[in-house]
PDB file of C-alpha atoms in Angstrom:
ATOM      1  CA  UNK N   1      -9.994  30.234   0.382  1.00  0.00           C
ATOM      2  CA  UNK N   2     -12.822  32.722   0.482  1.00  0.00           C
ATOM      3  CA  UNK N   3     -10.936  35.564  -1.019  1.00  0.00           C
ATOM      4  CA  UNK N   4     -10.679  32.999  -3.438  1.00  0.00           C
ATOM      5  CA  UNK N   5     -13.767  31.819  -4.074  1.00  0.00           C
ATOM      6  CA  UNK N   6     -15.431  35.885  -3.649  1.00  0.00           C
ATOM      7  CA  UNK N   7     -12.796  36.569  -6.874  1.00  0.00           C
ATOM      8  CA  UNK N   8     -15.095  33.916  -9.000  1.00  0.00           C
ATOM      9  CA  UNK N   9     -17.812  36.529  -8.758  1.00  0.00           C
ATOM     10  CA  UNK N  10     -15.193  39.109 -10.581  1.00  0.00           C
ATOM     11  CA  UNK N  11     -14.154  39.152 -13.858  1.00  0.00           C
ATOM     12  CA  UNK N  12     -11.195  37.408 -15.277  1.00  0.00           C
ATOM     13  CA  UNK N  13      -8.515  38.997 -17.566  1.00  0.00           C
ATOM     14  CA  UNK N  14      -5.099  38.313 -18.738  1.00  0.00           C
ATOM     15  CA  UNK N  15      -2.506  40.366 -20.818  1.00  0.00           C
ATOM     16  CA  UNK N  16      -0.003  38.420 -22.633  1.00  0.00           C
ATOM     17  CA  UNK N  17       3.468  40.297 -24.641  1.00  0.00           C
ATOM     18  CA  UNK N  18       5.578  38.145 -26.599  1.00  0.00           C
ATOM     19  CA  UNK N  19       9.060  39.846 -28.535  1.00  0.00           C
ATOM     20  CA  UNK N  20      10.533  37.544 -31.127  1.00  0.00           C
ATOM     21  CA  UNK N  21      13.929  37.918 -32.500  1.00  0.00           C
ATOM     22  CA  UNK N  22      14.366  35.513 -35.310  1.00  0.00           C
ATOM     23  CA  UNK N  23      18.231  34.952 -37.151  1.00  0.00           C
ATOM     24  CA  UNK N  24      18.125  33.845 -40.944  1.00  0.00           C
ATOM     25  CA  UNK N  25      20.898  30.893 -40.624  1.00  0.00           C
ATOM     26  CA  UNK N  26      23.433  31.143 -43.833  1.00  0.00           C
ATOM     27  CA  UNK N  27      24.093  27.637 -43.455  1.00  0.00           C
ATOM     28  CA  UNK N  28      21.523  26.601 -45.859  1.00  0.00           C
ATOM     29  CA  UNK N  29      21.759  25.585 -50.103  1.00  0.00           C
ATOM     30  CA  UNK N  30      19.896  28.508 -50.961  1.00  0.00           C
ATOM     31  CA  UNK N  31      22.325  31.026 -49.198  1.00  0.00           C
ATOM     32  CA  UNK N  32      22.050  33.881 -52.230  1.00  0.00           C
ATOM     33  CA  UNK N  33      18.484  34.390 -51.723  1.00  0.00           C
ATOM     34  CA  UNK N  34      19.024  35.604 -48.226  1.00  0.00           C
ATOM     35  CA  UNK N  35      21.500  38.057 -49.150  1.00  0.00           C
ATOM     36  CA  UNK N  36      19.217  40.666 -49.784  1.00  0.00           C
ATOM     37  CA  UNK N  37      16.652  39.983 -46.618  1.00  0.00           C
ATOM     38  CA  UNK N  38      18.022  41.015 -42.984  1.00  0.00           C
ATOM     39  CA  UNK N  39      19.228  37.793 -41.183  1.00  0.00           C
ATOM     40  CA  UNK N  40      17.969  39.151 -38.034  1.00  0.00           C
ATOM     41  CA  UNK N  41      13.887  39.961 -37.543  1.00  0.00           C
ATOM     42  CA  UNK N  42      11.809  41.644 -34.754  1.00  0.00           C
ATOM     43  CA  UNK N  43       8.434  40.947 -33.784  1.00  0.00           C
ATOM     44  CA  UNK N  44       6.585  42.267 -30.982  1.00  0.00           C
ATOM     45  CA  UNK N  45       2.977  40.690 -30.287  1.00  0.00           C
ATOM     46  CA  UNK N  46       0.216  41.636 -27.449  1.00  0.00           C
ATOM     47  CA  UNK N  47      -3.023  40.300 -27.098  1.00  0.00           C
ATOM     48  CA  UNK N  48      -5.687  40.468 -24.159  1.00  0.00           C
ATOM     49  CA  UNK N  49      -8.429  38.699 -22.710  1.00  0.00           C
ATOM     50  CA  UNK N  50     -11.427  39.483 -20.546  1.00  0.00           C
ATOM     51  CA  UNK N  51     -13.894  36.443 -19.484  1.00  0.00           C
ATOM     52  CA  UNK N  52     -17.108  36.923 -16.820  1.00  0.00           C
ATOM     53  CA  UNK N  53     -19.201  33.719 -16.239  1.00  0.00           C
ATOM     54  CA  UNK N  54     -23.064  34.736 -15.387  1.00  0.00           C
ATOM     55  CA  UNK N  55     -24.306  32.960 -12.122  1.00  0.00           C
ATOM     56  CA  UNK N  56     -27.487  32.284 -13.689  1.00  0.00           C
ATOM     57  CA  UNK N  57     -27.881  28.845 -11.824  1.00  0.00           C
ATOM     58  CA  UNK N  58     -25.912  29.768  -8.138  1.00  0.00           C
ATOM     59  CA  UNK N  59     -22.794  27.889  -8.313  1.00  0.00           C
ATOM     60  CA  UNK N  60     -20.984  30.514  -7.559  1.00  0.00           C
ATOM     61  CA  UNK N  61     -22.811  31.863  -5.429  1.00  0.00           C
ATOM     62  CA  UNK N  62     -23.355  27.929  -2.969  1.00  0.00           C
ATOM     63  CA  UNK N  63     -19.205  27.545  -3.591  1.00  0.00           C
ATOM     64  CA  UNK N  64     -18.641  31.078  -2.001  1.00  0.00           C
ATOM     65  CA  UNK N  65     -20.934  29.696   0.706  1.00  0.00           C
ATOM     66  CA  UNK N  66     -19.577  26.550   1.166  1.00  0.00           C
ATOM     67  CA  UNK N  67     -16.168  27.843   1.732  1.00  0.00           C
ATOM     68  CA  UNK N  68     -17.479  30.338   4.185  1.00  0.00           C
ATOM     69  CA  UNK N  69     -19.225  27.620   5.843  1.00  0.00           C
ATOM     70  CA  UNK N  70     -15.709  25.700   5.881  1.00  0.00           C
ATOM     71  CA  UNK N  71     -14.104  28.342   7.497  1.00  0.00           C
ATOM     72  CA  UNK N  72     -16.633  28.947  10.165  1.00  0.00           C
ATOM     73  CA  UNK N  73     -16.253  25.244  10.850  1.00  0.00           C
ATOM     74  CA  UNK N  74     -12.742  25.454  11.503  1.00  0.00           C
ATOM     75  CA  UNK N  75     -13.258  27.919  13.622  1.00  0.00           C
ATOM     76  CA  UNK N  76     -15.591  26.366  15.535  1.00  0.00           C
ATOM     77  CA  UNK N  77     -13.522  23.213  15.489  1.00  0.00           C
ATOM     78  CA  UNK N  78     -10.574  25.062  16.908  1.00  0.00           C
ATOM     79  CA  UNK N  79     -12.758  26.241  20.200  1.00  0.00           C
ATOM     80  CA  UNK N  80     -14.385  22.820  20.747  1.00  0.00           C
ATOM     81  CA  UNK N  81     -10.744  21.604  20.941  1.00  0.00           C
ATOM     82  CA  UNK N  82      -9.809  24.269  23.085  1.00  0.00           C
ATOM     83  CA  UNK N  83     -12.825  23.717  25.535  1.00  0.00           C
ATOM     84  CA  UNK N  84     -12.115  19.873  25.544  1.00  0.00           C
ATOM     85  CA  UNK N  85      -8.483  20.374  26.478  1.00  0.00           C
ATOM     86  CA  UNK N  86     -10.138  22.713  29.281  1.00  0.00           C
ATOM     87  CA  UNK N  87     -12.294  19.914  30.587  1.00  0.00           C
ATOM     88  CA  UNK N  88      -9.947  17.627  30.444  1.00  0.00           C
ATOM     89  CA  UNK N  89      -7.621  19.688  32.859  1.00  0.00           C
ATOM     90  CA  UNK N  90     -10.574  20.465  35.219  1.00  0.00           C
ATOM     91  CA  UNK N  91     -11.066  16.824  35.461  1.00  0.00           C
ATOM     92  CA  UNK N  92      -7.944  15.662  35.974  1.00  0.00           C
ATOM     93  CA  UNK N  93      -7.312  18.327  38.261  1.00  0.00           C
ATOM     94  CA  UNK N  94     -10.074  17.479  40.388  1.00  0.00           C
ATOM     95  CA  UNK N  95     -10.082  13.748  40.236  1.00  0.00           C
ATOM     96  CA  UNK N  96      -6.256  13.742  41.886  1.00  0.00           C
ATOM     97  CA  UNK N  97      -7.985  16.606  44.165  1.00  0.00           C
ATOM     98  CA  UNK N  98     -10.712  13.925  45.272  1.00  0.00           C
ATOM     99  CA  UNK N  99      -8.210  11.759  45.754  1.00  0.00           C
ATOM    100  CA  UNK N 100      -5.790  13.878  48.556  1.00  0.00           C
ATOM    101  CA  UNK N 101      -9.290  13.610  50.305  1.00  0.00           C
ATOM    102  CA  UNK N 102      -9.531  10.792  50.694  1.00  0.00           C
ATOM    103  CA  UNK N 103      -6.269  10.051  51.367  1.00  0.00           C
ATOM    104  CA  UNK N 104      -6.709  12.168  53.971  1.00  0.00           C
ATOM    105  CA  UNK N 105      -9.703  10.204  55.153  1.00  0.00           C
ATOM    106  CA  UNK N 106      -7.816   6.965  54.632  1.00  0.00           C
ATOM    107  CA  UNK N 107      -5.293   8.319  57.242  1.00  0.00           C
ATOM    108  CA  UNK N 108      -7.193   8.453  59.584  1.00  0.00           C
ATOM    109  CA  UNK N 109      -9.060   5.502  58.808  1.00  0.00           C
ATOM    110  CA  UNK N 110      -6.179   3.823  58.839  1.00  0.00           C
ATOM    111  CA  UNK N 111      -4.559   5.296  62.668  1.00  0.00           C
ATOM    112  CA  UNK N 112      -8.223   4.056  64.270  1.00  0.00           C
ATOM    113  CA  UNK N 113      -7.402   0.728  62.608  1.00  0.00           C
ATOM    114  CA  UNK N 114      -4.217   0.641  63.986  1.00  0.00           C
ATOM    115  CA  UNK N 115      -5.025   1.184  67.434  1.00  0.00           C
ATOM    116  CA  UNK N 116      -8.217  -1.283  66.950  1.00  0.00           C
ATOM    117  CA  UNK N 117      -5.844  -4.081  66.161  1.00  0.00           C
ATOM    118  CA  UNK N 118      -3.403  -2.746  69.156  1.00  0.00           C
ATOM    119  CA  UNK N 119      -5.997  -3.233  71.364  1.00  0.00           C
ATOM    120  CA  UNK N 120      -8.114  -6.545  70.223  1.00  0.00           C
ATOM    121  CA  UNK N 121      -4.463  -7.782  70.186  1.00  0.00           C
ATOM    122  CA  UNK N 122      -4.472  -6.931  74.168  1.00  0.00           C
ATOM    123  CA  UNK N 123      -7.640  -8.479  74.430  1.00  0.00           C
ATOM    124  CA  UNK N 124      -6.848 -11.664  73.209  1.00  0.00           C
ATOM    125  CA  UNK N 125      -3.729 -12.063  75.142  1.00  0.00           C
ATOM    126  CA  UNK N 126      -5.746 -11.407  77.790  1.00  0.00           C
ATOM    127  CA  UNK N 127      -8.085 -13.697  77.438  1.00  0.00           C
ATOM    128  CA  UNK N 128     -10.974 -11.556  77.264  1.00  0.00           C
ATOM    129  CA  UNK N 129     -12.264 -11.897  73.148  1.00  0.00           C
ATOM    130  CA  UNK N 130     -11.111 -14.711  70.903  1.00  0.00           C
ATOM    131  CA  UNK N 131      -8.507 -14.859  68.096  1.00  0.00           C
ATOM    132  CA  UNK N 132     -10.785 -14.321  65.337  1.00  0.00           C
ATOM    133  CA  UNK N 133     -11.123 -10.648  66.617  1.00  0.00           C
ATOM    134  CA  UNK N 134      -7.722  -9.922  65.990  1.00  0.00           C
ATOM    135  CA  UNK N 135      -7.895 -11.588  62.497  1.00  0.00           C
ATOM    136  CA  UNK N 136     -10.921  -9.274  61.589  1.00  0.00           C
ATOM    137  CA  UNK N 137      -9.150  -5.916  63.029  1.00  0.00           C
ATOM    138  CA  UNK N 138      -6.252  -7.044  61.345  1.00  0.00           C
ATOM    139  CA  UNK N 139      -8.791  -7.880  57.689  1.00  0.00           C
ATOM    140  CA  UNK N 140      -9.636  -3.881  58.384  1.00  0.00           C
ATOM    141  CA  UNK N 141      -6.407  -3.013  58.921  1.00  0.00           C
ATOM    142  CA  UNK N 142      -5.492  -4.500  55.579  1.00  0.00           C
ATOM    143  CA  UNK N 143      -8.129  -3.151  53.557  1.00  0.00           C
ATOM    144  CA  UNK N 144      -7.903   0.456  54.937  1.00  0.00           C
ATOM    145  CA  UNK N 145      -3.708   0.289  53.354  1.00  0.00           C
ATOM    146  CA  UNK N 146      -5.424  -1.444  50.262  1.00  0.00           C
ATOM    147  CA  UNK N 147      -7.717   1.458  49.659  1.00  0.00           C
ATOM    148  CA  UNK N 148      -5.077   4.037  50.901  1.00  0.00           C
ATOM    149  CA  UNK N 149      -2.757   2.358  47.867  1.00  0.00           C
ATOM    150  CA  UNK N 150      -5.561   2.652  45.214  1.00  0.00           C
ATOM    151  CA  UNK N 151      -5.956   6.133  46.181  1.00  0.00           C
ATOM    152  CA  UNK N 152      -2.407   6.848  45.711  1.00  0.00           C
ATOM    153  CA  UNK N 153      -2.261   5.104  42.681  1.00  0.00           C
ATOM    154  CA  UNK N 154      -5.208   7.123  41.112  1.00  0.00           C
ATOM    155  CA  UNK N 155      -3.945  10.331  42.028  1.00  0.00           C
ATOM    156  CA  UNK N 156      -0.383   9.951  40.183  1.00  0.00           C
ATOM    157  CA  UNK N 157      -2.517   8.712  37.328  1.00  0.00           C
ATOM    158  CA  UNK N 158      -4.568  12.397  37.700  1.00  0.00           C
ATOM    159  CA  UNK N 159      -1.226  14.223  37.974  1.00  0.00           C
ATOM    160  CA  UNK N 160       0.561  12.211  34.879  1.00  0.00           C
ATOM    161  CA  UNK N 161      -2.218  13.258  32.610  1.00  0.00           C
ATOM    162  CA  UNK N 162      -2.024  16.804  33.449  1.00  0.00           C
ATOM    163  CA  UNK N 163       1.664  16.211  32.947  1.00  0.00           C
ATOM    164  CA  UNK N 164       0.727  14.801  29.459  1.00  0.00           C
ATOM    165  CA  UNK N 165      -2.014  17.508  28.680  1.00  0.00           C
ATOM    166  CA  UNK N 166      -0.011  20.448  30.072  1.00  0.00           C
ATOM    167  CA  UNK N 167       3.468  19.165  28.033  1.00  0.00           C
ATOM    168  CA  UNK N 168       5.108  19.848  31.525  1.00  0.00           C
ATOM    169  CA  UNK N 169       6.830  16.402  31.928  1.00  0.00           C
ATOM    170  CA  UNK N 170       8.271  16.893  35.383  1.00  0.00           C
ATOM    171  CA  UNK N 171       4.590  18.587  36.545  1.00  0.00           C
ATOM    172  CA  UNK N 172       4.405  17.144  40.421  1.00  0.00           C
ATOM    173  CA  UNK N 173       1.417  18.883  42.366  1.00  0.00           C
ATOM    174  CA  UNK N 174       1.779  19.287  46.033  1.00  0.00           C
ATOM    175  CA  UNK N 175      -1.195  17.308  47.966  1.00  0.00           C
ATOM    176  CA  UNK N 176      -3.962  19.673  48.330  1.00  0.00           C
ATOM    177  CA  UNK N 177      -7.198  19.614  50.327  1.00  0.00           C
ATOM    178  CA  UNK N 178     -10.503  19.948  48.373  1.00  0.00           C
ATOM    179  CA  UNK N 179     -12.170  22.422  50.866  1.00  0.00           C
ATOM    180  CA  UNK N 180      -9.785  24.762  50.510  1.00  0.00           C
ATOM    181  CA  UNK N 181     -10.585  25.350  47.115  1.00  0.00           C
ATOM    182  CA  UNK N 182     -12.674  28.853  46.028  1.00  0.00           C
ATOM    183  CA  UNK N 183     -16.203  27.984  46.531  1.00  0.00           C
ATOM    184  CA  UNK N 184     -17.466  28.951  42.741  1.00  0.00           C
ATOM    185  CA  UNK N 185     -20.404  31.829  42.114  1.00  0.00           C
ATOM    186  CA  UNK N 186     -24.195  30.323  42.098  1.00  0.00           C
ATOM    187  CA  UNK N 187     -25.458  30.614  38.418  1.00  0.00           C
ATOM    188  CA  UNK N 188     -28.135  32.898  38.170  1.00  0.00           C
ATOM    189  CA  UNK N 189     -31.697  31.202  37.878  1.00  0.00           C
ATOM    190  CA  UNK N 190     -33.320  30.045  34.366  1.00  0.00           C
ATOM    191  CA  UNK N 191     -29.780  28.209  33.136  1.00  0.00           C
ATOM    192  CA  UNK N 192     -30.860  24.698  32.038  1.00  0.00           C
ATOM    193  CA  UNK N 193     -30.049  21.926  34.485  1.00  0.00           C
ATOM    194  CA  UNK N 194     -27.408  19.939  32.347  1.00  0.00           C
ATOM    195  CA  UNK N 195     -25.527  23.494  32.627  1.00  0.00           C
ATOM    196  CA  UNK N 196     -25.332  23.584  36.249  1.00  0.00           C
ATOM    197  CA  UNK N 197     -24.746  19.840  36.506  1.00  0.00           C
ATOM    198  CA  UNK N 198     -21.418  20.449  34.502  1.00  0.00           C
TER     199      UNK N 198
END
């Protein structure tokens, strides 16, 4: 489209060659006048033209810029999509990363909660605390395997959208542990804030 639109700043020409063979048909009431004319005539005809349109008024001149314009948009359009596909990777990726932690946390959350009940349970049989301790360890104990299943659920949410974004349908990530990622370079100073906050 802009070689296109640079050419309207050009002139424009054209060359046109025609060859005509014509046949007298004998077939008609005057027949004896064409006896003495060929039945068969050849005529060859050229012609050329050459046009130029002044850009006296710049409409050229803004439709060669527009389409630049166009093009640089695409362009740009092409690398915003490509940077959005990015972040949407890095924050997937980190999302089902958050989530191994705590499911790591949960785990252990979730073995002190175990023993808790274990031992209120003792407790009570032994007289020593009433029932409703062992209902509350036990409320704990349930909420700890609540939160332990939301976590779970959220990270195979994370990894089927990288599945989705990646085109890698059978993508399974093995569970990870955030602090064992690369700790990333400290920006250099003067970088606006909303930089270093993304």
């Amino acid at each position: 489209y802009v070689r296109q639109a640079f050419n309207s700043f050009l002139p424009e020409g054209g060359i046109n060659l025609e060859t005509r063979n014509d046949k007298a048909s004998n077939e008609t009431a005057a027949r004896e006048n064409f006896k003495s004319t060929p039945r068969i005539s050849h005529s060859n005809l050229g012609s050329m033209s050459l046009s130029y349109e002044l850009d006296f008024w710049g409409r050229i001149r803004r439709s060669n810029e527009k389409v630049q314009a166009n093009l640089l948009s695409s362009h740009y359009a092409k690398d915003m999509m490509k940077l959005t596909i990015i972040a949407m990777v890095v924050n997937n990726y980190f999302a089902l990363r958050a989530a191994d932690a705590e499911i790591i946390i949960n785990t252990n959350t979730l073995k002190t909660r175990e023993e808790s009940v274990r031992l209120t349970k003792n407790r009570v049989d032994a007289g020593l605390v009433s029932p409703i301790d062992f209902h509350q360890a036990m409320w704990l104990l349930a909420s700890a395997q609540q939160e332990e299943a939301d976590f779970r659920r959220q990270r195979a949410i994370a990894e089927h959208q990288l599945a989705f974004i990646t085109g890698k349908t059978d993508l399974q990530i093995p569970v990870g542990n955030l602090k064992l990622l690369p700790i990333p370079p400290i920006p250099p100073i003067g970088l606006p804030s909303d930089l270093i906050e993304n």
